[in-house]
Structures are given as structure tokens and as C-alpha cells.
Coordinates of C-alpha atoms in Angstrom, one line a residue:
Chain A
V1 CA 75.6 91.4 116.0
I2 CA 78.9 90.7 114.3
G3 CA 81.6 88.6 115.8
E4 CA 85.2 89.7 116.1
F5 CA 86.6 87.2 113.6
A6 CA 83.9 88.1 111.0
A7 CA 84.6 91.7 111.6
I8 CA 88.4 91.2 111.1
A9 CA 87.7 89.2 107.9
A10 CA 85.5 92.1 106.6
I11 CA 88.2 94.6 107.4
A12 CA 91.0 92.5 105.9
A13 CA 89.0 92.3 102.6
K14 CA 88.9 96.1 102.3
L15 CA 92.7 96.6 102.9
P16 CA 95.4 96.0 100.3
G17 CA 97.3 92.7 100.8
P18 CA 101.0 92.0 100.7
P19 CA 103.0 92.5 97.5
D20 CA 104.6 89.1 97.5
A21 CA 104.2 85.6 98.9
G22 CA 107.1 86.0 101.4
Q23 CA 104.9 88.4 103.4
V24 CA 101.9 87.9 105.6
W25 CA 99.8 90.9 106.6
I26 CA 96.5 90.5 108.4
G27 CA 95.5 87.0 109.5
D28 CA 98.2 85.4 111.5
D29 CA 99.6 86.0 115.0
T30 CA 101.9 88.7 113.7
A31 CA 102.6 90.3 110.3
V32 CA 105.6 88.7 108.5
L33 CA 107.7 91.3 106.7
P34 CA 111.1 91.8 105.1
I35 CA 113.8 93.1 107.4
P36 CA 113.8 96.9 107.1
T37 CA 116.7 98.5 105.3
G38 CA 118.5 101.7 106.0
H39 CA 120.8 103.2 108.7
R40 CA 118.4 103.4 111.7
F41 CA 115.0 101.8 112.5
L42 CA 112.2 104.0 113.8
F43 CA 109.2 102.9 116.0
A44 CA 106.4 105.0 117.5
A45 CA 102.7 104.8 118.4
D46 CA 99.8 107.3 119.0
S47 CA 96.2 106.8 120.3
M48 CA 93.1 108.8 119.4
V49 CA 90.2 108.7 121.8
A50 CA 86.7 109.6 120.6
G51 CA 85.4 112.6 122.6
V52 CA 89.0 113.6 123.6
H53 CA 91.0 113.9 120.3
A54 CA 88.0 114.1 118.0
D55 CA 84.4 115.1 118.3
L56 CA 82.3 112.6 116.3
A57 CA 79.4 115.0 116.2
L58 CA 81.6 117.3 114.0
T59 CA 83.7 115.0 111.9
G60 CA 83.3 111.4 110.7
I61 CA 84.7 108.3 112.3
D62 CA 86.6 107.8 109.0
D63 CA 88.3 111.2 109.7
L64 CA 89.3 109.9 113.2
G65 CA 90.9 106.9 111.5
W66 CA 92.6 109.0 109.0
K67 CA 94.0 111.3 111.6
A68 CA 95.2 108.5 113.9
L69 CA 97.4 107.1 111.2
A70 CA 98.5 110.5 110.0
A71 CA 99.6 111.5 113.5
A72 CA 101.7 108.4 113.9
V73 CA 103.3 108.8 110.5
S74 CA 104.0 112.5 111.4
D75 CA 106.3 111.2 114.1
I76 CA 108.3 109.4 111.5
A77 CA 108.3 112.6 109.3
A78 CA 109.6 114.5 112.3
M79 CA 112.7 112.3 112.3
G80 CA 113.3 112.8 108.6
G81 CA 112.4 109.1 108.1
D82 CA 110.6 107.0 105.6
P83 CA 107.4 105.1 106.8
G84 CA 107.4 101.3 106.9
W85 CA 104.2 99.6 108.2
A86 CA 101.3 100.3 110.6
V87 CA 99.5 98.0 113.0
V88 CA 96.1 99.3 114.1
T89 CA 94.3 98.4 117.3
V90 CA 90.7 99.4 117.7
A91 CA 88.8 99.2 121.0
C92 CA 85.2 100.3 120.6
P93 CA 81.6 99.9 121.7
P94 CA 78.9 97.8 120.0
G95 CA 77.5 99.5 116.9
T96 CA 80.7 101.3 116.0
D97 CA 80.9 101.7 112.2
L98 CA 84.1 99.7 111.7
G99 CA 83.7 99.8 107.9
R100 CA 83.8 103.6 107.8
L101 CA 86.6 103.8 110.4
Y102 CA 88.8 101.5 108.3
E103 CA 88.0 103.4 105.1
G104 CA 89.6 106.5 106.7
L105 CA 92.5 104.4 108.0
A106 CA 93.0 102.8 104.6
D107 CA 92.9 106.1 102.7
S108 CA 95.4 107.6 105.1
A109 CA 97.6 104.5 104.8
G110 CA 97.6 104.9 101.1
V111 CA 98.4 108.6 101.0
H112 CA 101.2 108.1 103.6
H113 CA 102.7 105.0 102.0
C114 CA 102.4 103.1 105.3
P115 CA 100.3 100.0 104.7
I116 CA 98.3 98.5 107.6
V117 CA 99.7 95.0 108.1
G118 CA 97.9 93.9 111.3
G119 CA 96.3 94.8 114.6
D120 CA 93.6 93.9 117.0
L121 CA 89.9 94.5 117.6
S122 CA 88.3 94.5 121.0
E123 CA 85.3 95.7 123.0
A124 CA 85.4 98.9 125.1
P125 CA 82.9 101.5 126.3
V126 CA 84.6 104.2 124.2
L127 CA 86.4 104.3 120.8
V128 CA 90.2 104.2 121.1
V129 CA 92.2 103.9 117.9
T130 CA 95.9 103.2 118.3
V131 CA 98.3 103.2 115.4
A132 CA 101.9 101.9 115.8
V133 CA 104.2 102.6 112.9
T134 CA 107.7 101.6 111.9
G135 CA 110.0 103.6 109.8
S136 CA 113.6 103.8 108.7
C137 CA 116.1 106.5 108.0
D138 CA 118.8 106.4 105.3
G139 CA 121.1 108.6 107.4
L140 CA 121.0 109.7 111.0
P141 CA 117.5 110.7 112.2
V142 CA 116.9 114.3 113.3
L143 CA 116.3 114.4 117.0
R144 CA 114.8 117.1 119.1
S145 CA 118.0 117.6 121.0
G146 CA 120.6 118.8 118.4
A147 CA 119.8 122.5 118.0
R148 CA 122.6 124.9 118.7
A149 CA 122.6 128.6 119.5
G150 CA 122.7 130.5 116.2
D151 CA 120.8 127.9 114.2
D152 CA 117.9 129.3 112.2
V153 CA 114.4 128.1 113.2
W154 CA 112.1 127.1 110.3
V155 CA 108.6 125.9 109.9
T156 CA 107.4 124.0 106.8
R157 CA 104.2 126.0 106.3
P158 CA 101.9 128.6 107.9
L159 CA 100.2 127.5 111.0
G160 CA 96.7 127.5 112.6
A161 CA 94.6 126.0 109.8
A162 CA 93.7 123.0 111.9
A163 CA 92.5 125.1 114.8
A164 CA 90.6 127.4 112.4
G165 CA 89.0 124.4 110.7
L166 CA 87.9 123.0 114.1
R167 CA 86.3 126.4 114.9
A168 CA 84.5 126.3 111.6
Y169 CA 83.1 122.8 112.2
R170 CA 82.0 123.9 115.7
S171 CA 80.2 127.0 114.4
A172 CA 78.7 125.1 111.5
A173 CA 79.6 128.2 109.4
T174 CA 78.8 127.9 105.7
G175 CA 81.3 129.0 103.0
T176 CA 84.4 128.0 105.0
D177 CA 87.5 127.4 102.9
P178 CA 87.5 123.6 102.4
S179 CA 91.3 123.6 103.0
L180 CA 90.7 124.7 106.6
L181 CA 88.1 121.9 107.2
S182 CA 90.5 119.3 105.7
A183 CA 93.4 120.7 107.7
H184 CA 91.4 119.7 110.8
A185 CA 89.7 116.5 109.6
R186 CA 92.4 115.0 107.3
P187 CA 95.9 116.3 108.1
V188 CA 98.7 115.0 106.0
A189 CA 102.1 114.2 107.5
E190 CA 105.0 116.0 105.9
L191 CA 107.2 113.1 105.0
M192 CA 108.9 114.8 102.0
A193 CA 109.6 118.0 103.9
G194 CA 111.0 116.0 106.8
A195 CA 113.4 114.2 104.6
A196 CA 114.4 117.4 102.9
A197 CA 115.1 119.1 106.2
R198 CA 117.3 116.1 107.2
R199 CA 119.3 116.4 104.0
A200 CA 119.5 120.2 104.6
G201 CA 121.4 119.5 107.8
A202 CA 118.6 120.0 110.2
T203 CA 120.0 119.9 113.8
A204 CA 116.7 119.3 115.5
M205 CA 113.1 118.8 114.4
I206 CA 109.6 118.2 115.8
D207 CA 106.1 118.1 114.4
I208 CA 103.6 120.7 115.5
S209 CA 101.0 118.5 117.2
D210 CA 100.5 120.0 120.6
G211 CA 100.9 123.6 119.5
L212 CA 103.8 125.7 118.2
T213 CA 104.9 127.2 121.6
A214 CA 104.5 123.9 123.4
D215 CA 106.4 122.0 120.7
L216 CA 109.1 124.5 120.3
G217 CA 109.4 124.4 124.1
H218 CA 110.0 120.6 123.9
L219 CA 112.7 121.2 121.2
A220 CA 114.3 124.0 123.2
D221 CA 114.3 121.9 126.4
A222 CA 115.8 118.9 124.7
S223 CA 118.5 120.9 123.0
H224 CA 119.2 123.2 125.9
V225 CA 118.8 126.3 123.8
G226 CA 116.4 129.2 123.7
I227 CA 114.3 130.2 120.7
A228 CA 113.7 133.8 119.6
L229 CA 111.0 134.2 117.0
D230 CA 110.8 137.2 114.7
T231 CA 107.7 136.0 112.9
V232 CA 105.1 133.3 113.1
P233 CA 103.4 132.5 109.7
V234 CA 99.6 132.4 110.0
A235 CA 97.6 130.3 107.6
E236 CA 94.9 132.1 105.6
G237 CA 91.7 132.1 107.7
A238 CA 93.5 131.4 110.9
S239 CA 94.2 133.8 113.9
F240 CA 97.6 134.4 115.4
D241 CA 96.4 132.5 118.5
D242 CA 95.5 129.5 116.3
A243 CA 99.0 129.6 114.9
L244 CA 100.7 129.8 118.3
G245 CA 98.7 127.3 120.3
G246 CA 96.1 125.6 118.1
G247 CA 98.0 122.4 117.6
E248 CA 97.3 119.4 115.3
D249 CA 98.8 121.3 112.3
Y250 CA 101.4 118.5 111.8
A251 CA 103.7 121.0 110.1
L252 CA 107.4 120.4 111.0
A253 CA 109.5 122.9 112.8
F254 CA 113.3 122.5 112.5
T255 CA 116.5 124.2 113.2
A256 CA 119.4 124.3 110.8
P257 CA 122.7 126.3 110.6
D258 CA 122.9 126.7 106.8
S259 CA 120.0 128.6 105.2
A260 CA 121.4 128.2 101.7
L261 CA 121.4 124.4 102.0
V262 CA 117.8 124.6 103.3
A263 CA 116.9 126.5 100.1
T264 CA 118.6 124.0 97.9
E265 CA 117.1 120.9 99.5
F266 CA 113.6 122.4 99.5
A267 CA 113.8 123.3 95.8
G268 CA 110.6 121.9 94.3
F269 CA 108.7 121.7 97.6
P270 CA 106.8 124.5 99.3
E271 CA 109.4 126.8 100.7
P272 CA 109.8 126.7 104.5
I273 CA 109.5 129.9 106.4
R274 CA 112.3 131.2 108.7
M275 CA 110.7 132.1 112.1
G276 CA 113.8 133.1 114.1
S277 CA 116.9 131.6 115.6
C278 CA 118.2 129.7 118.5
T279 CA 119.7 131.5 121.5
A280 CA 122.0 130.3 124.3
I281 CA 119.4 130.8 127.0
D282 CA 118.2 127.3 127.9
G283 CA 114.4 126.9 127.5
E284 CA 113.6 130.6 126.9
L285 CA 111.0 131.3 124.2
L286 CA 110.7 134.9 122.9
F287 CA 108.5 136.5 120.3
E288 CA 109.7 139.9 119.1
G289 CA 111.9 140.1 122.2
R290 CA 109.1 139.4 124.7
P291 CA 108.6 136.1 126.6
L292 CA 106.2 133.7 125.0
T293 CA 103.9 131.6 127.1
R294 CA 103.9 127.9 126.3
K295 CA 100.4 127.1 125.2
G296 CA 99.0 124.0 123.7
W297 CA 97.5 120.6 124.2
E298 CA 98.5 118.7 127.3
H299 CA 96.5 115.9 129.0
T300 CA 96.3 116.1 132.7
W301 CA 95.4 113.5 135.4
Chain B
V1 CA 96.9 116.9 139.1
I2 CA 99.9 115.9 137.0
G3 CA 100.5 117.0 133.4
E4 CA 101.2 114.6 130.5
F5 CA 104.8 115.7 130.1
A6 CA 105.6 115.3 133.8
A7 CA 103.9 111.9 133.8
I8 CA 106.0 110.8 130.8
A9 CA 109.2 112.0 132.5
A10 CA 108.3 110.0 135.7
I11 CA 107.6 106.9 133.6
A12 CA 110.8 107.3 131.6
A13 CA 112.8 107.6 134.8
K14 CA 111.5 104.1 135.9
L15 CA 112.2 102.3 132.6
P16 CA 115.7 101.1 131.5
G17 CA 117.3 103.4 128.9
P18 CA 119.1 102.5 125.6
P19 CA 122.3 100.4 125.7
D20 CA 124.3 102.8 123.6
A21 CA 124.4 106.4 122.4
G22 CA 123.3 105.4 118.9
Q23 CA 119.8 104.7 120.2
V24 CA 117.0 106.9 121.5
W25 CA 114.2 105.3 123.4
I26 CA 111.6 107.4 125.2
G27 CA 111.7 111.2 124.7
D28 CA 111.8 112.0 121.0
D29 CA 109.1 111.8 118.3
T30 CA 110.0 108.1 117.7
A31 CA 112.4 105.6 119.1
V32 CA 115.7 105.4 117.1
L33 CA 116.9 101.8 117.0
P34 CA 119.4 99.6 115.1
I35 CA 118.0 98.0 111.9
P36 CA 116.7 94.5 113.0
T37 CA 118.7 91.5 111.9
G38 CA 117.4 88.1 110.8
H39 CA 115.5 86.6 108.0
R40 CA 112.0 88.1 108.5
F41 CA 110.6 91.0 110.5
L42 CA 107.6 90.5 112.8
F43 CA 105.1 93.2 113.9
A44 CA 101.9 92.9 116.0
A45 CA 99.8 94.8 118.6
D46 CA 97.3 93.9 121.3
S47 CA 95.0 96.0 123.5
M48 CA 93.7 95.3 127.0
V49 CA 90.7 97.2 128.2
A50 CA 90.0 97.5 132.0
G51 CA 86.6 95.8 132.7
V52 CA 86.8 93.8 129.5
H53 CA 90.1 91.9 129.5
A54 CA 90.9 92.4 133.2
D55 CA 88.8 93.1 136.3
L56 CA 90.7 95.6 138.4
A57 CA 88.6 94.6 141.5
L58 CA 90.4 91.2 141.3
T59 CA 93.9 91.8 140.0
G60 CA 96.2 94.9 140.1
I61 CA 96.7 97.5 137.4
D62 CA 100.3 96.3 137.4
D63 CA 99.0 92.8 136.4
L64 CA 97.0 94.4 133.6
G65 CA 100.2 96.0 132.3
W66 CA 102.2 92.8 132.7
K67 CA 99.5 90.9 130.7
A68 CA 99.2 93.4 127.9
L69 CA 102.9 93.1 127.2
A70 CA 102.9 89.3 127.6
A71 CA 100.0 88.9 125.2
A72 CA 101.7 90.9 122.5
V73 CA 105.0 89.1 122.9
S74 CA 103.1 85.8 122.9
D75 CA 102.2 86.6 119.3
I76 CA 105.9 86.8 118.5
A77 CA 106.4 83.5 120.3
A78 CA 103.6 81.9 118.2
M79 CA 105.7 82.6 115.0
G80 CA 108.8 81.1 116.5
G81 CA 110.4 84.5 116.6
D82 CA 112.6 86.6 118.9
P83 CA 111.2 89.7 120.5
G84 CA 112.6 93.1 119.5
W85 CA 111.0 96.2 121.1
A86 CA 107.7 97.4 122.5
V87 CA 105.9 100.7 122.3
V88 CA 103.1 101.2 124.9
T89 CA 100.2 103.6 124.5
V90 CA 98.0 104.2 127.6
A91 CA 94.6 105.9 127.4
C92 CA 93.2 106.4 130.9
P93 CA 91.0 108.4 133.3
P94 CA 92.3 110.9 135.9
G95 CA 93.6 109.2 139.0
T96 CA 94.9 106.1 137.2
D97 CA 97.9 104.8 139.1
L98 CA 100.4 105.1 136.2
G99 CA 103.4 104.3 138.4
R100 CA 102.0 100.9 139.3
L101 CA 100.8 100.2 135.7
Y102 CA 104.3 100.9 134.3
E103 CA 105.9 98.7 137.1
G104 CA 103.9 95.8 135.7
L105 CA 104.8 96.7 132.1
A106 CA 108.5 97.1 133.0
D107 CA 108.6 93.8 134.9
S108 CA 107.0 92.0 131.9
A109 CA 109.3 93.8 129.4
G110 CA 112.3 92.6 131.5
V111 CA 111.2 88.9 131.7
H112 CA 110.2 88.9 128.0
H113 CA 113.4 90.6 126.8
C114 CA 111.3 93.2 125.0
P115 CA 112.2 96.7 126.2
I116 CA 109.7 99.5 126.1
V117 CA 111.2 102.1 123.8
G118 CA 108.3 104.6 123.4
G119 CA 104.6 105.2 123.4
D120 CA 102.0 107.7 124.1
L121 CA 99.8 108.8 127.1
S122 CA 96.3 110.3 126.7
E123 CA 93.1 110.9 128.5
A124 CA 90.1 108.5 128.2
P125 CA 87.0 107.5 130.2
V126 CA 88.4 104.0 130.5
L127 CA 91.8 102.4 130.8
V128 CA 93.1 101.0 127.5
V129 CA 96.6 99.7 127.3
T130 CA 98.0 98.9 123.8
V131 CA 101.3 97.2 123.3
A132 CA 102.9 97.0 119.8
V133 CA 105.9 94.7 119.5
T134 CA 108.4 94.0 116.8
G135 CA 110.3 90.8 116.5
S136 CA 112.5 88.9 114.0
C137 CA 113.0 85.3 113.0
D138 CA 116.3 83.7 112.0
G139 CA 114.5 81.3 109.7
L140 CA 111.0 81.3 108.2
P141 CA 108.3 82.1 110.8
V142 CA 105.7 79.4 111.6
L143 CA 102.3 80.5 110.2
R144 CA 98.9 79.2 111.1
S145 CA 98.4 77.9 107.6
G146 CA 101.1 75.2 107.1
A147 CA 99.5 72.2 108.9
R148 CA 99.1 69.0 106.7
A149 CA 96.9 66.0 107.3
G150 CA 98.9 63.5 109.2
D151 CA 100.9 66.0 111.2
D152 CA 100.9 65.5 115.0
V153 CA 99.2 68.3 117.1
W154 CA 101.2 69.4 120.2
V155 CA 100.7 71.8 123.0
T156 CA 103.6 73.1 125.1
R157 CA 102.0 72.5 128.5
P158 CA 98.7 71.5 130.3
L159 CA 95.9 74.0 129.9
G160 CA 93.2 75.7 131.9
A161 CA 95.4 77.2 134.7
A162 CA 94.5 80.8 133.7
A163 CA 90.8 80.1 133.8
A164 CA 91.1 78.3 137.1
G165 CA 93.1 81.1 138.5
L166 CA 90.5 83.7 137.5
R167 CA 87.8 81.5 139.2
A168 CA 89.9 81.5 142.4
Y169 CA 90.2 85.3 142.3
R170 CA 86.5 85.6 141.8
S171 CA 85.6 83.3 144.7
A172 CA 88.2 84.8 146.9
A173 CA 89.1 81.2 147.9
T174 CA 91.9 80.9 150.4
G175 CA 94.7 78.4 149.9
T176 CA 94.6 78.4 146.1
D177 CA 97.8 77.2 144.5
P178 CA 99.7 80.4 143.8
S179 CA 100.7 79.1 140.3
L180 CA 97.0 79.2 139.3
L181 CA 96.7 82.8 140.4
S182 CA 99.9 83.8 138.6
A183 CA 98.8 81.9 135.5
H184 CA 95.8 84.3 135.3
A185 CA 97.5 87.5 136.6
R186 CA 101.0 87.2 135.2
P187 CA 101.2 84.8 132.2
V188 CA 104.5 84.4 130.5
A189 CA 104.9 84.1 126.7
E190 CA 106.6 80.9 125.6
L191 CA 109.4 82.4 123.5
M192 CA 111.8 79.5 124.0
A193 CA 109.2 76.8 123.3
G194 CA 108.1 78.7 120.1
A195 CA 111.6 78.9 118.8
A196 CA 112.1 75.2 119.6
A197 CA 108.9 74.3 117.8
R198 CA 110.2 76.2 114.7
R199 CA 113.5 74.3 114.8
A200 CA 111.5 71.1 115.2
G201 CA 109.9 71.7 111.8
A202 CA 106.5 72.9 113.1
T203 CA 104.2 73.4 110.1
A204 CA 101.7 75.6 111.9
M205 CA 101.5 77.3 115.3
I206 CA 99.2 79.5 117.4
D207 CA 99.1 80.8 121.0
I208 CA 96.2 79.7 123.1
S209 CA 94.7 83.1 123.9
D210 CA 91.0 82.8 123.0
G211 CA 90.7 79.2 124.1
L212 CA 92.0 75.8 122.9
T213 CA 89.0 74.9 120.6
A214 CA 88.7 78.5 119.2
D215 CA 92.4 78.7 118.5
L216 CA 92.8 75.2 117.1
G217 CA 89.8 76.2 114.9
H218 CA 91.7 79.2 113.6
L219 CA 94.7 77.0 112.8
A220 CA 92.6 74.3 111.2
D221 CA 90.7 76.9 109.1
A222 CA 93.9 78.6 107.9
S223 CA 95.6 75.3 107.1
H224 CA 92.4 73.7 105.5
V225 CA 92.8 70.6 107.7
G226 CA 90.8 69.0 110.5
I227 CA 92.1 68.2 113.9
A228 CA 91.3 65.0 115.8
L229 CA 92.3 65.2 119.5
D230 CA 92.9 62.0 121.6
T231 CA 93.7 63.9 124.8
V232 CA 93.7 67.4 126.2
P233 CA 96.2 67.9 129.0
V234 CA 94.5 69.7 132.0
A235 CA 96.6 71.8 134.4
E236 CA 96.5 70.8 138.1
G237 CA 93.6 72.5 139.7
A238 CA 91.8 73.2 136.4
S239 CA 88.7 71.6 134.9
F240 CA 88.4 70.0 131.5
D241 CA 86.2 72.9 130.4
D242 CA 88.9 75.4 131.6
A243 CA 91.4 73.6 129.4
L244 CA 89.1 73.5 126.4
G245 CA 87.7 77.0 126.4
G246 CA 89.2 79.0 129.2
G247 CA 91.6 81.0 127.1
E248 CA 94.5 83.3 128.2
D249 CA 96.8 80.3 128.9
Y250 CA 99.3 81.6 126.3
A251 CA 100.6 78.1 125.8
L252 CA 101.5 77.3 122.2
A253 CA 99.8 74.7 120.0
F254 CA 101.7 73.5 117.0
T255 CA 101.6 70.9 114.3
A256 CA 104.7 68.9 113.2
P257 CA 105.3 65.8 111.1
D258 CA 108.3 64.4 112.9
S259 CA 107.8 63.6 116.6
A260 CA 111.4 62.5 117.0
L261 CA 112.7 65.9 115.9
V262 CA 110.2 67.5 118.4
A263 CA 111.7 65.4 121.2
T264 CA 115.2 66.4 120.2
E265 CA 114.5 70.2 119.9
F266 CA 112.6 70.3 123.2
A267 CA 115.4 68.5 125.1
G268 CA 116.0 70.6 128.2
F269 CA 112.6 72.4 128.0
P270 CA 109.3 71.1 129.5
E271 CA 108.3 68.3 127.2
P272 CA 105.3 69.2 124.9
I273 CA 102.3 67.0 125.0
R274 CA 100.9 65.3 121.8
M275 CA 97.1 65.9 121.7
G276 CA 96.2 64.3 118.4
S277 CA 96.7 64.7 114.7
C278 CA 95.6 66.6 111.7
T279 CA 93.0 65.1 109.3
A280 CA 92.0 65.9 105.8
I281 CA 88.6 67.2 106.7
D282 CA 88.8 71.0 106.4
G283 CA 87.8 72.8 109.6
E284 CA 86.5 69.7 111.5
L285 CA 87.5 69.4 115.2
L286 CA 87.0 66.1 117.0
F287 CA 87.7 64.9 120.5
E288 CA 87.8 61.1 120.9
G289 CA 86.0 60.9 117.6
R290 CA 83.1 63.2 118.5
P291 CA 82.6 66.8 117.2
L292 CA 84.1 69.5 119.4
T293 CA 82.3 72.8 119.8
R294 CA 84.4 75.8 119.3
K295 CA 84.3 77.7 122.5
G296 CA 86.3 80.6 123.6
W297 CA 86.6 84.3 123.8
E298 CA 85.3 86.4 121.0
H299 CA 84.2 90.0 121.1
T300 CA 80.9 90.9 119.5
W301 CA 79.4 94.1 118.2

């Protein structure tokens, strides 16, 4: 049996500490940080629940930690913002491998340049990991609501790898492309692509977390446009259905009026793929001219 | 059955919206906010788990929401800071009364001047409410670690009301002082007292959430001092044990070298009570010269 305060001390010892004496990260009532800089401040949080968002019989508790932080940072990326800091709260049953959970969280925080500066640990019958993140934006963040009829619709990379990876974990297939497995277990938020899209004049942007059709539906609804897709890029090893509704890809979809500027701003990054364009018909989603059903992840009560 | 997006829309309709068009609260990937002002930025989060932190057979789900937000804001108060914004994540089973939960959250956000600007809703076998808050501080925040031998030890009000209130709920006693019940069900973070303590030159501060002896122990450990108490003020209707170890009072304990300055800065507020002083003996807690056992809430795994 380990007490809460000993557990927090063990976690704190594994995480990087503040860069200077003017900051306090873990160990006080709140983290003490410099005032963020930039034009706008960003703030969001996501929870991951064991057995709902992740099956711990398939992937590790470290992967769950990784993904919880990546999903929160992906919301910053979807605004074209830069990550600031994360606070992590963990509610979990006795016997939870906190060391391994925080290894995944810490690795993800390192890759995403979003240090964990505080949080909370408590008892619960099921593991729930919540990551709140701050961010900032040098210019105006890209909302979901700014798309206009005629804008091109882009996605930062082919879709469906996360869903195909989950299927491979479930079937315990050997010889699966490791990039599919890591797309499911260790997704990486597209911070650089989000910032490039913002600089390229993106009018609206969203990360593909629920599924392409569901997320494009959110963007279309918020912008009061329709979206007509000519093509949906499918990741190697994934099916068309994986790409349309699989979710958890954490690629970014965005709309922009000037394709030449998109090409310029994405020079040096993987080239985004043009999927179609925005129409004037509020909320209508089409693929090759036919209605597209909104599919994807949605909790129900 | 209600879907996640319909539930979020219903919640958003009940919460106040942003004060100006430059801000986005609920409805996009992140909240978009002005850059915080002040000298230091504060960031913290707390979770409340149904059945662990609150017994929904005794108090309402609205009370749980209220308390989750109050507990997070209390961490800002314990730094002497001003609240900024809150993001709320809720993981819960089907049938959870989200409307009533968010009523309590919204009422608490109003009282604590800490608007809810975003969050996340997901499915889980148990209700877990997590509130992440930002804050800022016009001067240097009051850490746990600055107490010096010789400083006076103060508490902002008598203790034990929350524990006595919980006991009254459990016994279903009639005629209980409503202030005891509300001390348990609807605690209020001491934002003004925290700021007054900071201006009064407080060297260390903590909120009494785990219990007086546990929390003074944290402060003593962080500051490498001992604490010798002459008196512990007990709230009307509470026992001495309630005051020592009951927890969840969310009063503030602080240390300060200049009692005259404390009196000046607290003019117009309820007068804080001097409980004793700091000693040079690292980590030792005494009451009337005798060792004091650290009691209070601590999760174990």
C-alpha cells in the first residue's frame, strides 16, 4: 500500500522540473508560471476512461497516458496554437501502475513540448485520466466557424491508420506495420501543421478525433457551410471505412481559400491533401456528389 | 438516450457566454481567451469522484459540482491569487443528471468569479468531475515553503464545520444549523482572505482540504519548520477532532512575521485567528507542547 503523498513524490521525481527558480511545478497548491505571451490564450481539457477510450488488455497503461496528453494537445493544434503547460488528474483503483502511466504521460509531454506542471491523484473504481492544457496563439486562432463557400477542404495526412491499428491489436495479427499500431497507441498531435495552416490563411480547422464525417460535420455546422468531398485519402493498411469514421487519427482538417498559400506554408512539412470544397448548403456533406452519413464516435447517455 | 453533442449543447445553453466577440468559450476545440495579466500565472486541477469524495445518497449531484469547482478555486486562493477560468470534464454513467450537476457547477463558478469556458463529456462507470482552473497573481504567490521560525501561524476562521455537517447529513438529524450543512455541501473558497494574507506578508499558505494537522504538516515539511499550536479554533457545532482532522473546510492557514500588518490587511474581513508559531524543528507539530498526530484525508493504493 502506498499513500497519496508518497505516490505524488514518486511521480514528481520522474517528471522534469521547472527551468528557473521563479516557477513552481508539482508540489504546491497550484503551479506558478510566467504569464503566457502571444495574442490569445487557449485552454482545454480531455478525459480518457479505461475500458471506454482504451482497452488495457490491448495497449499499455503508458499508452493510455500518452494518448490522453496527445488528445488534449491536439485541441491546441486544431486552433493553430502553441502548447503551454499540462495539469494531469488521475482517478484510479488500488494497484494501478502509476509509474508506467506517468512514463507514458511524461514521454508524450516531452514530444509535445507541453510539460506537466501539476495535478491531482485520487481513488476511484475505474481509471480516469484527465489532461488540461493551456496554449497560446501568436495571431488569431483558427475556429471551426470561419469556413466560407468556395474554400478548399484539406487534411494534413491520409486517414484511418488509428482504426486499422486498433483492429490489428484486437486480432493479435502478426506482421502488422508498426506504424499502424503506433497510430492507435501513440498518436502525435499535429502542432506544426496546425500552425502552418493558420499561417496559410485557414478559415476553419478541427482535429479528426471522433471520425472524419463527424468532425467535418461539426465544422460545417459551426460555419454554416456544406462540404463536398472529391476524395478521402486512406492510410496504407486502412480501409475506406476506417478513414471515414474510424476516429482518433488526430490529423487536422482545415478549410482555406488560397491553395498556393497552403503550398507555400507547408513547404518542408508533409504536403496536405485537398479533399474537396465548401458549398453554400448549410450542414450538407457529400462524397462524389452523394450524401455522406455522419459516422464516428459519440458517447450516449 | 441523449447524445454527447446534444448534451454539450444543452449544457452550453445554461452557462454564461463570453463577454466579447474576441473570446470563444464552449463550442470549439479550445476556449479562446485574452492573455492573462499580472505577475505570475497559476494553474491547477482537482477531481471529485462520486462515492469517494461525495456520497450522493446524502448530498446532491449539484453539490458535488459546486464542491469540485470550489476545491479547485481554493488552490488559487491558497496562493493569494485571483481566479481566471475553469474547464470542466465530466466522466459519468448513463442516466446521470447532467443538468443538475452543471447547475451546481455554474452556481459555484458565479460565486467564485471563475467562469466555465470549456471541457469534455465522456462515458464512465462512475461519476468523476475534474475542474482545471487558471489564475494569476499581481505580486509573488504565497508558496507552502516560505515559513520561517518565529512566524505566527494563522487560520482564516474556526474549523470543523464541514466534518460536523457531514456527520449531520449521515445521522439525518433534524434541526442542524444550516451553516454546518452548507459548510459540507457548498464550501466557498477564501479568495479575498488569501489575497489579504498575501498583502499582509504571508510567508507560507495552504488551504485546509485534507485536515488541519495533515495540511500544516505539508506546510511545515515544505518550509523545513516546526509548528507549535497554542489553540485551534473550533466552529460552533463541531468537535475538536472535527477541527483537527475533518478536512474539507477550505479555510486558509498561513504564516506571517508581522501580526500588526495582518490586522491591517484583514480590516473589513472576518478577523483571522492566531493558532501558534513556527519553530526551528523541521516537521514537528505540537499542540500545547505535546506532539500532534497528523490526521486527515489521504488516498491509498
